[in-house]
PDB file of C-alpha atoms in Angstrom:
ATOM      1  CA  MET A  57     -11.268   2.469  11.052  1.00 86.00           C
ATOM      2  CA  ILE A  58      -7.732   3.157   9.834  1.00 87.00           C
ATOM      3  CA  VAL A  59      -6.835   6.637   8.649  1.00 89.00           C
ATOM      4  CA  ILE A  60      -3.816   7.400   6.485  1.00 90.00           C
ATOM      5  CA  LYS A  61      -3.229  11.076   7.153  1.00 90.00           C
ATOM      6  CA  ALA A  62      -1.055  12.753   4.517  1.00 90.00           C
ATOM      7  CA  VAL A  63       0.589  15.848   5.934  1.00 91.00           C
ATOM      8  CA  SER A  64       2.757  18.437   4.221  1.00 85.00           C
ATOM      9  CA  ASP A  65       4.034  21.684   5.703  1.00 77.00           C
ATOM     10  CA  GLN A  66       2.701  23.667   2.764  1.00 73.00           C
ATOM     11  CA  HIS A  67      -0.493  21.818   1.919  1.00 66.00           C
ATOM     12  CA  GLY A  68      -2.154  20.954   5.202  1.00 75.00           C
ATOM     13  CA  GLN A  69      -3.521  17.435   5.396  1.00 85.00           C
ATOM     14  CA  VAL A  70      -5.623  14.927   3.473  1.00 87.00           C
ATOM     15  CA  ASN A  71      -7.134  11.814   5.037  1.00 90.00           C
ATOM     16  CA  PHE A  72      -7.885   8.432   3.508  1.00 93.00           C
ATOM     17  CA  GLU A  73     -10.110   6.134   5.582  1.00 93.00           C
ATOM     18  CA  LEU A  74     -10.246   2.337   5.459  1.00 92.00           C
ATOM     19  CA  THR A  75     -11.703  -0.311   7.700  1.00 92.00           C
ATOM     20  CA  LYS A  76      -9.183  -2.767   9.143  1.00 88.00           C
ATOM     21  CA  LYS A  77     -10.472  -5.446   6.703  1.00 91.00           C
ATOM     22  CA  GLN A  78     -10.080  -3.059   3.748  1.00 93.00           C
ATOM     23  CA  PHE A  79      -6.551  -2.174   4.881  1.00 91.00           C
ATOM     24  CA  ARG A  80      -5.582  -5.859   5.078  1.00 88.00           C
ATOM     25  CA  ALA A  81      -7.108  -6.427   1.619  1.00 91.00           C
ATOM     26  CA  LEU A  82      -5.140  -3.433   0.324  1.00 91.00           C
ATOM     27  CA  GLN A  83      -1.910  -4.913   1.701  1.00 88.00           C
ATOM     28  CA  GLN A  84      -2.720  -8.266   0.039  1.00 87.00           C
ATOM     29  CA  LEU A  85      -3.349  -6.614  -3.351  1.00 89.00           C
ATOM     30  CA  VAL A  86      -0.163  -4.555  -3.186  1.00 89.00           C
ATOM     31  CA  ALA A  87       1.768  -7.693  -2.239  1.00 88.00           C
ATOM     32  CA  ALA A  88       0.271  -9.574  -5.206  1.00 87.00           C
ATOM     33  CA  ILE A  89       1.222  -6.790  -7.644  1.00 86.00           C
ATOM     34  CA  LEU A  90       4.785  -6.806  -6.278  1.00 86.00           C
ATOM     35  CA  GLY A  91       4.968 -10.584  -6.441  1.00 86.00           C
ATOM     36  CA  ALA A  92       5.432 -10.697  -2.668  1.00 87.00           C
ATOM     37  CA  LYS A  93       3.997 -13.403  -0.439  1.00 85.00           C
ATOM     38  CA  LEU A  94       2.012 -11.986   2.456  1.00 76.00           C
ATOM     39  CA  ARG A  95       0.241 -14.127   4.997  1.00 76.00           C
ATOM     40  CA  GLN A  96      -1.701 -13.089   8.072  1.00 74.00           C
ATOM     41  CA  ASP A  97      -1.891 -15.597  10.900  1.00 75.00           C
ATOM     42  CA  ASP A  98      -4.706 -16.036  13.407  1.00 75.00           C
ATOM     43  CA  ASP A  99      -2.838 -13.957  15.986  1.00 78.00           C
ATOM     44  CA  ASP A 100      -2.829 -11.060  13.438  1.00 70.00           C
ATOM     45  CA  SER A 101       0.922 -11.367  12.851  1.00 74.00           C
ATOM     46  CA  ILE A 102       2.028 -10.901   9.239  1.00 74.00           C
ATOM     47  CA  TRP A 103       4.698 -12.886   7.391  1.00 79.00           C
ATOM     48  CA  LEU A 104       6.281 -11.405   4.224  1.00 81.00           C
ATOM     49  CA  ARG A 105       8.573 -12.718   1.514  1.00 85.00           C
ATOM     50  CA  MET A 106       9.700 -10.117  -1.030  1.00 83.00           C
ATOM     51  CA  PRO A 107      11.000 -11.194  -4.468  1.00 83.00           C
ATOM     52  CA  ASN A 108      14.708 -10.768  -5.258  1.00 84.00           C
ATOM     53  CA  TYR A 109      14.136  -8.761  -8.453  1.00 84.00           C
ATOM     54  CA  ILE A 110      13.186  -5.790  -6.272  1.00 84.00           C
ATOM     55  CA  ASP A 111      16.361  -4.016  -5.111  1.00 85.00           C
ATOM     56  CA  LYS A 112      17.054  -4.276  -1.393  1.00 85.00           C
ATOM     57  CA  PRO A 113      16.423  -0.578  -0.502  1.00 82.00           C
ATOM     58  CA  TYR A 114      13.102  -0.767  -2.370  1.00 85.00           C
ATOM     59  CA  ARG A 115      12.226  -4.062  -0.669  1.00 85.00           C
ATOM     60  CA  ASN A 116      12.779  -2.504   2.722  1.00 84.00           C
ATOM     61  CA  GLN A 117      10.687   0.544   1.961  1.00 85.00           C
ATOM     62  CA  LEU A 118       7.858  -1.431   0.341  1.00 86.00           C
ATOM     63  CA  ALA A 119       7.886  -3.799   3.301  1.00 85.00           C
ATOM     64  CA  LYS A 120       7.198  -0.814   5.559  1.00 84.00           C
ATOM     65  CA  PHE A 121       3.795  -0.471   3.904  1.00 84.00           C
ATOM     66  CA  LEU A 122       3.070  -4.188   3.641  1.00 84.00           C
ATOM     67  CA  LEU A 123       3.984  -4.879   7.256  1.00 81.00           C
ATOM     68  CA  HIS A 124       2.913  -1.531   8.635  1.00 74.00           C
ATOM     69  CA  PRO A 125       1.439  -1.620  12.122  1.00 64.00           C
ATOM     70  CA  GLU A 126      -1.476   0.650  11.340  1.00 64.00           C
ATOM     71  CA  ASN A 127      -1.628   2.282  14.768  1.00 63.00           C
ATOM     72  CA  GLU A 128       1.859   3.743  14.694  1.00 67.00           C
ATOM     73  CA  GLY A 129       4.586   4.991  12.400  1.00 75.00           C
ATOM     74  CA  THR A 130       4.929   6.926   9.183  1.00 85.00           C
ATOM     75  CA  LEU A 131       5.854   6.615   5.521  1.00 88.00           C
ATOM     76  CA  ASN A 132       7.937   9.443   4.117  1.00 88.00           C
ATOM     77  CA  ASN A 133       7.874  10.873   0.598  1.00 88.00           C
ATOM     78  CA  ASP A 134      10.572   8.554  -0.798  1.00 88.00           C
ATOM     79  CA  GLU A 135       8.707   5.486   0.511  1.00 89.00           C
ATOM     80  CA  ILE A 136       5.423   6.719  -0.943  1.00 90.00           C
ATOM     81  CA  ASP A 137       7.280   7.333  -4.232  1.00 91.00           C
ATOM     82  CA  ILE A 138       8.489   3.721  -4.385  1.00 89.00           C
ATOM     83  CA  LEU A 139       5.048   2.359  -3.496  1.00 89.00           C
ATOM     84  CA  ASN A 140       3.468   4.566  -6.169  1.00 90.00           C
ATOM     85  CA  ARG A 141       6.058   3.592  -8.789  1.00 86.00           C
ATOM     86  CA  PHE A 142       5.465  -0.127  -8.314  1.00 85.00           C
ATOM     87  CA  LEU A 143       1.670   0.272  -8.273  1.00 85.00           C
ATOM     88  CA  ASN A 144       1.593   2.295 -11.486  1.00 81.00           C
ATOM     89  CA  GLU A 145       4.557   1.127 -13.602  1.00 75.00           C
ATOM     90  CA  LYS A 146       3.433  -2.473 -13.870  1.00 68.00           C
ATOM     91  CA  ASP A 147       1.813  -3.482 -17.146  1.00 72.00           C
ATOM     92  CA  GLN A 148      -1.851  -2.483 -16.865  1.00 75.00           C
ATOM     93  CA  ASP A 149      -3.062  -5.766 -18.417  1.00 79.00           C
ATOM     94  CA  ILE A 150      -1.121  -7.705 -15.795  1.00 79.00           C
ATOM     95  CA  GLN A 151      -2.626  -5.570 -13.046  1.00 80.00           C
ATOM     96  CA  LYS A 152      -6.160  -6.058 -14.392  1.00 81.00           C
ATOM     97  CA  ALA A 153      -5.714  -9.825 -14.633  1.00 83.00           C
ATOM     98  CA  LEU A 154      -4.203  -9.876 -11.176  1.00 83.00           C
ATOM     99  CA  LEU A 155      -7.003  -7.844  -9.634  1.00 83.00           C
ATOM    100  CA  LYS A 156      -9.580 -10.044 -11.348  1.00 86.00           C
ATOM    101  CA  GLY A 157      -7.981 -13.070  -9.702  1.00 86.00           C
ATOM    102  CA  GLN A 158      -8.039 -11.398  -6.289  1.00 88.00           C
ATOM    103  CA  GLY A 159     -11.835 -11.312  -6.042  1.00 89.00           C
ATOM    104  CA  GLU A 160     -11.907 -12.063  -2.320  1.00 89.00           C
ATOM    105  CA  TYR A 161      -9.873  -8.923  -1.623  1.00 90.00           C
ATOM    106  CA  MET A 162     -11.717  -6.776  -4.149  1.00 90.00           C
ATOM    107  CA  ASP A 163     -15.010  -7.764  -2.487  1.00 91.00           C
ATOM    108  CA  ILE A 164     -13.670  -6.266   0.735  1.00 92.00           C
ATOM    109  CA  LEU A 165     -11.746  -3.339  -0.724  1.00 92.00           C
ATOM    110  CA  THR A 166     -13.913  -2.605  -3.822  1.00 91.00           C
ATOM    111  CA  PRO A 167     -12.405  -1.459  -7.156  1.00 89.00           C
ATOM    112  CA  LYS A 168     -13.556   2.109  -6.460  1.00 92.00           C
ATOM    113  CA  LYS A 169     -11.628   2.219  -3.165  1.00 93.00           C
ATOM    114  CA  TRP A 170      -8.563   0.677  -4.882  1.00 92.00           C
ATOM    115  CA  ASP A 171      -8.620   3.363  -7.598  1.00 91.00           C
ATOM    116  CA  ALA A 172      -9.088   6.027  -4.919  1.00 94.00           C
ATOM    117  CA  PHE A 173      -6.039   4.672  -3.054  1.00 94.00           C
ATOM    118  CA  LYS A 174      -3.849   4.784  -6.182  1.00 91.00           C
ATOM    119  CA  GLN A 175      -4.994   8.350  -6.878  1.00 92.00           C
ATOM    120  CA  TYR A 176      -4.427   9.314  -3.228  1.00 93.00           C
ATOM    121  CA  THR A 177      -0.913   7.869  -3.438  1.00 92.00           C
ATOM    122  CA  GLN A 178      -0.132   9.974  -6.511  1.00 92.00           C
ATOM    123  CA  GLU A 179      -1.631  13.170  -5.086  1.00 90.00           C
ATOM    124  CA  THR A 180       0.170  12.919  -1.765  1.00 90.00           C
ATOM    125  CA  LEU A 181       3.408  12.133  -3.583  1.00 89.00           C
ATOM    126  CA  ASN A 182       2.988  15.259  -5.735  1.00 88.00           C
ATOM    127  CA  LYS A 183       2.539  17.352  -2.589  1.00 87.00           C
ATOM    128  CA  GLY A 184       5.586  15.876  -0.829  1.00 88.00           C
ATOM    129  CA  CYS A 185       3.510  14.528   2.044  1.00 90.00           C
ATOM    130  CA  THR A 186       4.339  12.190   4.895  1.00 91.00           C
ATOM    131  CA  TRP A 187       1.777   9.487   5.718  1.00 91.00           C
ATOM    132  CA  TYR A 188       0.765   8.890   9.323  1.00 90.00           C
ATOM    133  CA  PHE A 189      -1.180   5.733  10.111  1.00 87.00           C
ATOM    134  CA  LEU A 190      -3.820   6.365  12.760  1.00 85.00           C
TER     135      LEU A 190
END
């Protein structure tokens, strides 16, 4: 189980739980929406290629989520903001078509869990939280 713990000084904490398979599926879906290429090798190492149309500071911050070693590290509010912006500013029809074509990941992650993740991202952003991956 992987827990993303969102912590804010004023608002306590909120947890979001995913299995390791769901977390990997989530990374694959986010990569697809960004137009990034993400591949996981047999040794569990991850290879990422981020498209050039995403500005370099954004690429670096988005890569922190896509390549995140889930047992250590954090994402701060500005990184969550960029992740949220890219997940929600894309054309909704494009996202729907994309998600439809990512059936293998949606079978693992489930549309309900995906929607919950997007909502969780927005809520923790609104509260100025830092994410801790446990």
